[in-house]
Amino acid sequence: MKTANAMGLYTIVTGKEGPCIPLADKVYRDVHPGHPEEVLAVAKAENIDAIATSCNDMGLESVGYCCEQLNLTGLSHASAKAASNKLLMKDLLVTNGVRTAHYFNIHNLEELRNAVKELSFPVILKATDLQGSRGICIVREVSSLETSYNEVMSLTCKDYCIIEEFIEGTEFGAQAFVFDGEVLFVLPHGDETIMCKTAVPIGHYMPYKMNEELAADVDGQARNAIKSLGLNNCAVNIDFIERDNKAYIIELTGRGGANGLTDITGLYFGLNYYEMIIVTALGKDPREVFAKRTVIPLAAKSEMIKSSQSGIVRSISIPHFENTEINLFIHNGDEVRSFTNSNDAIGEVFVKSNTVEECKVIIDNVIDNLNIELQ
């Protein structure tokens, strides 16, 4: 939104809350970004030139629907639906030969018990319509299977979920961009996670070092997955896990990555990555922006700011560091929850430097000097 404003664009937002609302020229608070028909009605009424989202899947299907109905540039409605539903996504990945975990679609406890016979513990139960690690449970023994299933089903809006094999390995990810059928880049990044009910990403960094064989496999799997979902004219966020020097795709979606990933992609390349997203949505060529990237990228890192306690914010003191951006989601009087998933994050910090190690030192100093008092 800041980038769109700096480009002189008139900006419209749907939704009741969020950091974009104070920055918009016009807000439709009663229109849910996840309801395509409602968003389309606004788009028609405002005679929009472009529609975009980033870092959140909630409005992705609405973006695809409006692009299709209004002949705007962006991902198709079918691609947006597939990227927003883990079952549709897995079906397309498997059909097109993309390497991913073995899985089953589950509607009830009987199907769950039958599926477990085909898998070995631990297994993963996943809601198909949620993000930010919500509705995902690692189940390590049969005694907790039914409880975990009931928990996942209580969170999803669907009448099913999926169960899949648990792949022991190293989690990482990649950012990519596709325009007019051409994948402009696949940029792997490292992920830092903590274990809650599943591994929750709390930070990301670039570059991510890997051997040539794995790097080639990551690039190939990413491009095949993008093609499998029909993603086009959009940023792409991909989650991987590596086992035995082979890359497995966990999931992917047609928008820039959350938790600072879109920001540090720009820092890494030395450009405004949000500008690439907006330029594409306007029907222009993002390769003109991408051509301005630095020849030798620096390192970049992001990390969530989280709280180990719940409470009401009494005061905030923010430090200042060079080459660093701190983005807090909270203000005095807001409620803070003890961290269990990315929806509990209270902010994020982005930094660039010469190496990932230097970035880590700077971020640690920032978080150590950030004072948030709760009551």
mmCIF file of C-alpha atoms in Angstrom, residues 42-365:
data_model
loop_
_atom_site.group_PDB
_atom_site.id
_atom_site.type_symbol
_atom_site.label_atom_id
_atom_site.label_comp_id
_atom_site.label_asym_id
_atom_site.label_seq_id
_atom_site.Cartn_x
_atom_site.Cartn_y
_atom_site.Cartn_z
ATOM 1 C CA VAL A 42 -16.652 -3.013 -5.420
ATOM 2 C CA ALA A 43 -14.263 -3.430 -8.340
ATOM 3 C CA LYS A 44 -17.054 -2.723 -10.803
ATOM 4 C CA ALA A 45 -18.403 0.231 -8.841
ATOM 5 C CA GLU A 46 -14.939 1.793 -8.610
ATOM 6 C CA ASN A 47 -14.000 0.917 -12.206
ATOM 7 C CA ILE A 48 -10.606 -0.320 -11.010
ATOM 8 C CA ASP A 49 -7.493 -0.635 -13.179
ATOM 9 C CA ALA A 50 -5.786 -3.328 -11.089
ATOM 10 C CA ILE A 51 -6.225 -5.619 -8.109
ATOM 11 C CA ALA A 52 -3.507 -7.190 -5.973
ATOM 12 C CA THR A 53 -2.762 -8.785 -2.624
ATOM 13 C CA SER A 54 0.397 -9.854 -0.831
ATOM 14 C CA CYS A 55 1.459 -11.917 2.173
ATOM 15 C CA ASN A 56 -2.034 -13.300 2.793
ATOM 16 C CA ASP A 57 -4.177 -15.904 1.036
ATOM 17 C CA MET A 58 -7.494 -14.542 2.317
ATOM 18 C CA GLY A 59 -8.162 -12.360 -0.720
ATOM 19 C CA LEU A 60 -6.370 -14.477 -3.299
ATOM 20 C CA GLU A 61 -9.485 -16.077 -4.796
ATOM 21 C CA SER A 62 -11.128 -12.646 -5.020
ATOM 22 C CA VAL A 63 -8.116 -11.339 -6.925
ATOM 23 C CA GLY A 64 -8.286 -14.206 -9.415
ATOM 24 C CA TYR A 65 -12.055 -13.854 -9.783
ATOM 25 C CA CYS A 66 -11.890 -10.114 -10.473
ATOM 26 C CA CYS A 67 -8.988 -10.529 -12.910
ATOM 27 C CA GLU A 68 -11.019 -13.073 -14.849
ATOM 28 C CA GLN A 69 -14.327 -11.187 -14.774
ATOM 29 C CA LEU A 70 -12.846 -7.767 -15.581
ATOM 30 C CA ASN A 71 -10.060 -8.907 -17.909
ATOM 31 C CA LEU A 72 -7.352 -7.562 -15.581
ATOM 32 C CA THR A 73 -3.779 -8.808 -15.367
ATOM 33 C CA GLY A 74 -3.192 -11.402 -12.665
ATOM 34 C CA LEU A 75 -3.583 -15.042 -11.802
ATOM 35 C CA SER A 76 -6.696 -16.896 -12.999
ATOM 36 C CA HIS A 77 -9.620 -17.763 -10.727
ATOM 37 C CA ALA A 78 -8.863 -21.490 -11.082
ATOM 38 C CA SER A 79 -5.221 -20.965 -10.092
ATOM 39 C CA ALA A 80 -6.228 -18.812 -7.141
ATOM 40 C CA LYS A 81 -8.673 -21.489 -5.938
ATOM 41 C CA ALA A 82 -6.027 -24.193 -6.237
ATOM 42 C CA ALA A 83 -3.476 -22.094 -4.373
ATOM 43 C CA SER A 84 -6.016 -21.424 -1.598
ATOM 44 C CA ASN A 85 -7.052 -25.060 -1.100
ATOM 45 C CA LYS A 86 -4.403 -27.578 -0.079
ATOM 46 C CA LEU A 87 -6.403 -30.531 -1.429
ATOM 47 C CA LEU A 88 -6.835 -29.062 -4.922
ATOM 48 C CA MET A 89 -3.199 -28.072 -4.840
ATOM 49 C CA LYS A 90 -1.962 -31.543 -3.866
ATOM 50 C CA ASP A 91 -4.135 -33.172 -6.536
ATOM 51 C CA LEU A 92 -2.612 -30.944 -9.229
ATOM 52 C CA LEU A 93 0.940 -31.439 -7.971
ATOM 53 C CA VAL A 94 0.647 -35.224 -7.968
ATOM 54 C CA THR A 95 -1.099 -35.313 -11.361
ATOM 55 C CA ASN A 96 1.763 -33.318 -12.871
ATOM 56 C CA GLY A 97 4.578 -35.294 -11.283
ATOM 57 C CA VAL A 98 5.706 -32.746 -8.701
ATOM 58 C CA ARG A 99 7.444 -34.346 -5.737
ATOM 59 C CA THR A 100 5.284 -33.965 -2.616
ATOM 60 C CA ALA A 101 4.222 -35.930 0.466
ATOM 61 C CA HIS A 102 1.853 -38.889 0.104
ATOM 62 C CA TYR A 103 -1.628 -37.851 1.312
ATOM 63 C CA PHE A 104 -5.304 -38.806 1.771
ATOM 64 C CA ASN A 105 -8.514 -36.784 1.814
ATOM 65 C CA ILE A 106 -10.402 -37.347 5.093
ATOM 66 C CA HIS A 107 -14.112 -36.732 5.845
ATOM 67 C CA ASN A 108 -14.614 -38.757 9.021
ATOM 68 C CA LEU A 109 -12.910 -40.899 11.634
ATOM 69 C CA GLU A 110 -13.374 -44.124 9.659
ATOM 70 C CA GLU A 111 -11.528 -42.659 6.670
ATOM 71 C CA LEU A 112 -8.892 -41.339 9.053
ATOM 72 C CA ARG A 113 -8.256 -44.778 10.567
ATOM 73 C CA ASN A 114 -8.071 -46.387 7.111
ATOM 74 C CA ALA A 115 -5.588 -43.768 5.917
ATOM 75 C CA VAL A 116 -3.339 -44.255 8.931
ATOM 76 C CA LYS A 117 -2.951 -47.922 7.956
ATOM 77 C CA GLU A 118 -1.223 -46.727 4.768
ATOM 78 C CA LEU A 119 1.103 -44.298 6.562
ATOM 79 C CA SER A 120 3.657 -44.484 9.354
ATOM 80 C CA PHE A 121 3.692 -42.224 12.409
ATOM 81 C CA PRO A 122 4.282 -39.367 12.715
ATOM 82 C CA VAL A 123 1.676 -37.997 10.295
ATOM 83 C CA ILE A 124 0.373 -34.484 9.614
ATOM 84 C CA LEU A 125 -3.257 -33.415 9.672
ATOM 85 C CA LYS A 126 -4.009 -30.239 7.704
ATOM 86 C CA ALA A 127 -7.007 -28.001 7.223
ATOM 87 C CA THR A 128 -7.061 -27.174 3.520
ATOM 88 C CA ASP A 129 -8.305 -23.581 3.749
ATOM 89 C CA LEU A 130 -6.147 -21.963 6.456
ATOM 90 C CA GLN A 131 -2.703 -20.362 6.567
ATOM 91 C CA GLY A 132 -0.104 -19.245 9.066
ATOM 92 C CA SER A 133 0.293 -22.788 10.496
ATOM 93 C CA ARG A 134 -3.318 -22.743 11.746
ATOM 94 C CA GLY A 135 -5.176 -26.012 11.444
ATOM 95 C CA ILE A 136 -1.999 -28.088 11.121
ATOM 96 C CA CYS A 137 -1.093 -30.777 13.656
ATOM 97 C CA ILE A 138 1.778 -33.238 13.765
ATOM 98 C CA VAL A 139 0.468 -36.500 15.237
ATOM 99 C CA ARG A 140 3.166 -38.765 16.643
ATOM 100 C CA GLU A 141 1.096 -41.611 18.082
ATOM 101 C CA VAL A 142 -2.316 -43.173 17.552
ATOM 102 C CA SER A 143 -3.598 -42.116 20.990
ATOM 103 C CA SER A 144 -3.682 -38.431 19.969
ATOM 104 C CA LEU A 145 -5.020 -38.988 16.440
ATOM 105 C CA GLU A 146 -8.720 -38.450 17.133
ATOM 106 C CA THR A 147 -8.153 -35.374 19.316
ATOM 107 C CA SER A 148 -5.968 -33.762 16.669
ATOM 108 C CA TYR A 149 -8.499 -34.555 13.946
ATOM 109 C CA ASN A 150 -11.315 -32.957 15.955
ATOM 110 C CA GLU A 151 -9.175 -29.889 16.565
ATOM 111 C CA VAL A 152 -8.380 -29.442 12.864
ATOM 112 C CA MET A 153 -12.017 -29.928 11.871
ATOM 113 C CA SER A 154 -13.128 -27.350 14.440
ATOM 114 C CA LEU A 155 -11.003 -24.724 12.688
ATOM 115 C CA THR A 156 -11.707 -25.418 9.013
ATOM 116 C CA CYS A 157 -14.735 -24.226 7.050
ATOM 117 C CA LYS A 158 -14.608 -27.424 4.960
ATOM 118 C CA ASP A 159 -16.142 -30.814 5.761
ATOM 119 C CA TYR A 160 -12.809 -32.528 5.139
ATOM 120 C CA CYS A 161 -9.089 -32.234 5.813
ATOM 121 C CA ILE A 162 -6.014 -34.055 4.555
ATOM 122 C CA ILE A 163 -3.604 -36.415 6.257
ATOM 123 C CA GLU A 164 -0.123 -36.839 4.834
ATOM 124 C CA GLU A 165 3.174 -38.487 5.560
ATOM 125 C CA PHE A 166 5.590 -36.584 7.765
ATOM 126 C CA ILE A 167 8.831 -36.011 5.872
ATOM 127 C CA GLU A 168 11.832 -35.772 8.162
ATOM 128 C CA GLY A 169 14.134 -33.165 6.666
ATOM 129 C CA THR A 170 15.149 -29.517 6.436
ATOM 130 C CA GLU A 171 12.447 -26.962 5.738
ATOM 131 C CA PHE A 172 13.198 -24.004 3.486
ATOM 132 C CA GLY A 173 11.363 -22.031 0.847
ATOM 133 C CA ALA A 174 11.575 -19.999 -2.323
ATOM 134 C CA GLN A 175 10.176 -16.800 -3.756
ATOM 135 C CA ALA A 176 9.490 -16.692 -7.479
ATOM 136 C CA PHE A 177 7.822 -14.445 -10.029
ATOM 137 C CA VAL A 178 6.031 -15.415 -13.221
ATOM 138 C CA PHE A 179 5.037 -12.979 -15.977
ATOM 139 C CA ASP A 180 3.447 -13.792 -19.314
ATOM 140 C CA GLY A 181 4.275 -17.474 -18.789
ATOM 141 C CA GLU A 182 7.959 -16.798 -18.016
ATOM 142 C CA VAL A 183 9.397 -17.564 -14.574
ATOM 143 C CA LEU A 184 11.677 -14.565 -14.006
ATOM 144 C CA PHE A 185 13.467 -16.101 -11.022
ATOM 145 C CA VAL A 186 13.332 -18.807 -8.354
ATOM 146 C CA LEU A 187 15.035 -17.498 -5.207
ATOM 147 C CA PRO A 188 15.532 -20.064 -2.410
ATOM 148 C CA HIS A 189 15.582 -18.814 1.177
ATOM 149 C CA GLY A 190 16.315 -20.323 4.538
ATOM 150 C CA ASP A 191 13.590 -20.680 7.158
ATOM 151 C CA GLU A 192 13.922 -20.455 10.917
ATOM 152 C CA THR A 193 11.147 -22.274 12.769
ATOM 153 C CA ILE A 194 10.018 -23.041 16.279
ATOM 154 C CA MET A 195 7.947 -26.083 17.173
ATOM 155 C CA CYS A 196 4.407 -25.419 18.376
ATOM 156 C CA LYS A 197 1.752 -27.870 17.170
ATOM 157 C CA THR A 198 3.792 -27.922 13.981
ATOM 158 C CA ALA A 199 6.930 -26.153 12.797
ATOM 159 C CA VAL A 200 6.069 -22.432 12.636
ATOM 160 C CA PRO A 201 8.321 -20.143 10.541
ATOM 161 C CA ILE A 202 9.519 -17.159 12.585
ATOM 162 C CA GLY A 203 12.256 -15.892 10.284
ATOM 163 C CA HIS A 204 13.699 -16.125 6.794
ATOM 164 C CA TYR A 205 17.031 -15.306 5.181
ATOM 165 C CA MET A 206 18.728 -15.025 1.801
ATOM 166 C CA PRO A 207 20.904 -16.373 0.321
ATOM 167 C CA TYR A 208 20.274 -20.016 1.192
ATOM 168 C CA LYS A 209 23.281 -22.225 0.537
ATOM 169 C CA MET A 210 22.856 -25.638 -1.077
ATOM 170 C CA ASN A 211 24.831 -27.915 -3.372
ATOM 171 C CA GLU A 212 24.445 -27.731 -7.153
ATOM 172 C CA GLU A 213 22.391 -30.923 -7.424
ATOM 173 C CA LEU A 214 19.834 -29.795 -4.848
ATOM 174 C CA ALA A 215 19.735 -26.268 -6.309
ATOM 175 C CA ALA A 216 18.879 -27.668 -9.743
ATOM 176 C CA ASP A 217 16.209 -29.937 -8.241
ATOM 177 C CA VAL A 218 14.652 -27.024 -6.327
ATOM 178 C CA ASP A 219 14.519 -24.919 -9.475
ATOM 179 C CA GLY A 220 12.961 -27.735 -11.497
ATOM 180 C CA GLN A 221 10.366 -28.670 -8.875
ATOM 181 C CA ALA A 222 9.424 -24.997 -8.409
ATOM 182 C CA ARG A 223 8.912 -24.379 -12.118
ATOM 183 C CA ASN A 224 6.887 -27.572 -12.527
ATOM 184 C CA ALA A 225 4.715 -26.682 -9.527
ATOM 185 C CA ILE A 226 4.060 -23.179 -10.877
ATOM 186 C CA LYS A 227 3.047 -24.689 -14.206
ATOM 187 C CA SER A 228 0.899 -27.349 -12.493
ATOM 188 C CA LEU A 229 -1.256 -24.728 -10.758
ATOM 189 C CA GLY A 230 -1.297 -22.509 -13.838
ATOM 190 C CA LEU A 231 0.119 -19.581 -11.890
ATOM 191 C CA ASN A 232 0.842 -16.570 -14.090
ATOM 192 C CA ASN A 233 1.362 -12.816 -13.759
ATOM 193 C CA CYS A 234 1.966 -12.986 -10.016
ATOM 194 C CA ALA A 235 4.496 -13.425 -7.277
ATOM 195 C CA VAL A 236 4.830 -16.991 -5.968
ATOM 196 C CA ASN A 237 5.612 -18.257 -2.475
ATOM 197 C CA ILE A 238 6.797 -21.880 -2.160
ATOM 198 C CA ASP A 239 7.441 -24.055 0.908
ATOM 199 C CA PHE A 240 9.944 -26.920 0.532
ATOM 200 C CA ILE A 241 11.403 -29.678 2.620
ATOM 201 C CA GLU A 242 14.660 -31.439 1.694
ATOM 202 C CA ARG A 243 15.280 -35.124 2.331
ATOM 203 C CA ASP A 244 18.223 -37.109 0.944
ATOM 204 C CA ASN A 245 19.219 -34.165 -1.273
ATOM 205 C CA LYS A 246 15.804 -34.084 -2.959
ATOM 206 C CA ALA A 247 13.293 -31.243 -2.743
ATOM 207 C CA TYR A 248 9.661 -31.956 -1.806
ATOM 208 C CA ILE A 249 7.073 -29.227 -2.233
ATOM 209 C CA ILE A 250 4.895 -28.712 0.832
ATOM 210 C CA GLU A 251 2.698 -26.051 -0.748
ATOM 211 C CA LEU A 252 2.775 -22.911 -2.908
ATOM 212 C CA THR A 253 0.592 -19.905 -3.524
ATOM 213 C CA GLY A 254 0.259 -17.061 -6.009
ATOM 214 C CA ARG A 255 1.328 -14.083 -3.930
ATOM 215 C CA GLY A 256 4.390 -12.719 -2.182
ATOM 216 C CA GLY A 257 5.533 -14.521 0.948
ATOM 217 C CA ALA A 258 4.503 -13.370 4.422
ATOM 218 C CA ASN A 259 6.586 -12.799 7.546
ATOM 219 C CA GLY A 260 8.896 -10.357 5.778
ATOM 220 C CA LEU A 261 9.646 -12.527 2.747
ATOM 221 C CA THR A 262 8.358 -10.034 0.183
ATOM 222 C CA ASP A 263 10.332 -7.271 1.884
ATOM 223 C CA ILE A 264 13.647 -9.120 2.063
ATOM 224 C CA THR A 265 13.284 -10.286 -1.552
ATOM 225 C CA GLY A 266 13.397 -6.603 -2.439
ATOM 226 C CA LEU A 267 16.307 -5.977 -0.084
ATOM 227 C CA TYR A 268 18.225 -8.931 -1.547
ATOM 228 C CA PHE A 269 17.766 -7.760 -5.138
ATOM 229 C CA GLY A 270 18.171 -4.069 -4.285
ATOM 230 C CA LEU A 271 14.755 -3.070 -5.653
ATOM 231 C CA ASN A 272 11.149 -2.564 -4.529
ATOM 232 C CA TYR A 273 9.570 -5.976 -4.989
ATOM 233 C CA TYR A 274 6.120 -4.577 -4.237
ATOM 234 C CA GLU A 275 6.556 -2.342 -7.286
ATOM 235 C CA MET A 276 6.983 -5.451 -9.455
ATOM 236 C CA ILE A 277 3.694 -6.816 -8.085
ATOM 237 C CA ILE A 278 1.818 -3.554 -8.685
ATOM 238 C CA VAL A 279 3.291 -2.922 -12.134
ATOM 239 C CA THR A 280 2.214 -6.422 -13.201
ATOM 240 C CA ALA A 281 -1.313 -5.903 -11.867
ATOM 241 C CA LEU A 282 -1.496 -2.687 -13.919
ATOM 242 C CA GLY A 283 -0.769 -4.703 -17.063
ATOM 243 C CA LYS A 284 2.761 -3.373 -17.480
ATOM 244 C CA ASP A 285 6.043 -5.268 -17.792
ATOM 245 C CA PRO A 286 7.697 -6.018 -14.410
ATOM 246 C CA ARG A 287 10.922 -6.997 -16.158
ATOM 247 C CA GLU A 288 11.739 -3.292 -16.412
ATOM 248 C CA VAL A 289 11.804 -3.122 -12.597
ATOM 249 C CA PHE A 290 13.620 -6.446 -12.263
ATOM 250 C CA ALA A 291 16.329 -5.298 -14.687
ATOM 251 C CA LYS A 292 17.417 -2.713 -12.091
ATOM 252 C CA ARG A 293 18.452 -5.356 -9.547
ATOM 253 C CA THR A 294 21.968 -5.355 -8.139
ATOM 254 C CA VAL A 295 24.553 -7.558 -9.856
ATOM 255 C CA ILE A 296 25.941 -8.917 -6.586
ATOM 256 C CA PRO A 297 23.095 -9.207 -4.036
ATOM 257 C CA LEU A 298 23.633 -8.580 -0.349
ATOM 258 C CA ALA A 299 22.277 -10.802 2.402
ATOM 259 C CA ALA A 300 18.837 -10.092 3.848
ATOM 260 C CA LYS A 301 16.917 -11.467 6.815
ATOM 261 C CA SER A 302 13.522 -11.101 8.460
ATOM 262 C CA GLU A 303 12.270 -12.223 11.842
ATOM 263 C CA MET A 304 8.916 -12.117 13.613
ATOM 264 C CA ILE A 305 8.571 -10.135 16.790
ATOM 265 C CA LYS A 306 6.668 -12.291 19.251
ATOM 266 C CA SER A 307 5.623 -12.332 22.873
ATOM 267 C CA SER A 308 5.979 -15.153 25.381
ATOM 268 C CA GLN A 309 3.153 -13.633 27.436
ATOM 269 C CA SER A 310 -0.408 -12.468 26.878
ATOM 270 C CA GLY A 311 -1.663 -9.084 27.985
ATOM 271 C CA ILE A 312 -2.574 -5.516 27.058
ATOM 272 C CA VAL A 313 0.117 -3.213 25.641
ATOM 273 C CA ARG A 314 0.968 -0.452 28.114
ATOM 274 C CA SER A 315 3.992 1.122 26.390
ATOM 275 C CA ILE A 316 6.322 0.608 23.408
ATOM 276 C CA SER A 317 9.900 1.796 22.927
ATOM 277 C CA ILE A 318 11.407 1.215 19.438
ATOM 278 C CA PRO A 319 15.193 1.351 18.842
ATOM 279 C CA HIS A 320 16.845 2.693 15.671
ATOM 280 C CA PHE A 321 19.432 0.780 13.632
ATOM 281 C CA GLU A 322 20.881 1.472 10.174
ATOM 282 C CA ASN A 323 19.662 -0.660 7.213
ATOM 283 C CA THR A 324 16.842 -1.935 9.382
ATOM 284 C CA GLU A 325 13.068 -1.624 9.228
ATOM 285 C CA ILE A 326 10.827 -2.434 12.189
ATOM 286 C CA ASN A 327 7.146 -3.000 11.460
ATOM 287 C CA LEU A 328 4.985 -3.311 14.588
ATOM 288 C CA PHE A 329 1.379 -4.473 14.315
ATOM 289 C CA ILE A 330 0.407 -3.255 17.796
ATOM 290 C CA HIS A 331 -0.297 0.002 19.601
ATOM 291 C CA ASN A 332 -0.905 1.017 23.203
ATOM 292 C CA GLY A 333 -4.090 -0.623 24.479
ATOM 293 C CA ASP A 334 -3.991 -3.554 22.026
ATOM 294 C CA GLU A 335 -4.263 -7.159 23.193
ATOM 295 C CA VAL A 336 -1.204 -9.389 22.726
ATOM 296 C CA ARG A 337 -1.358 -13.201 22.727
ATOM 297 C CA SER A 338 1.393 -15.586 23.732
ATOM 298 C CA PHE A 339 2.912 -16.881 20.481
ATOM 299 C CA THR A 340 1.539 -20.143 19.071
ATOM 300 C CA ASN A 341 1.369 -19.372 15.315
ATOM 301 C CA SER A 342 2.149 -16.541 12.901
ATOM 302 C CA ASN A 343 -1.212 -14.876 13.587
ATOM 303 C CA ASP A 344 0.117 -14.105 17.087
ATOM 304 C CA ALA A 345 3.115 -12.134 15.766
ATOM 305 C CA ILE A 346 3.204 -8.555 17.056
ATOM 306 C CA GLY A 347 5.590 -7.278 14.402
ATOM 307 C CA GLU A 348 8.517 -8.046 12.164
ATOM 308 C CA VAL A 349 11.989 -6.717 11.518
ATOM 309 C CA PHE A 350 13.900 -6.670 8.197
ATOM 310 C CA VAL A 351 17.609 -6.073 7.754
ATOM 311 C CA LYS A 352 20.253 -6.229 5.018
ATOM 312 C CA SER A 353 23.998 -6.549 5.426
ATOM 313 C CA ASN A 354 26.997 -8.276 3.864
ATOM 314 C CA THR A 355 26.276 -11.724 5.271
ATOM 315 C CA VAL A 356 23.412 -13.629 6.860
ATOM 316 C CA GLU A 357 25.471 -13.864 10.063
ATOM 317 C CA GLU A 358 25.765 -10.074 10.244
ATOM 318 C CA CYS A 359 22.029 -9.756 9.654
ATOM 319 C CA LYS A 360 21.360 -12.126 12.558
ATOM 320 C CA VAL A 361 23.523 -10.066 14.938
ATOM 321 C CA ILE A 362 21.686 -6.860 13.992
ATOM 322 C CA ILE A 363 18.245 -8.437 14.422
ATOM 323 C CA ASP A 364 19.179 -9.869 17.815
ATOM 324 C CA ASN A 365 20.250 -6.367 18.912
#
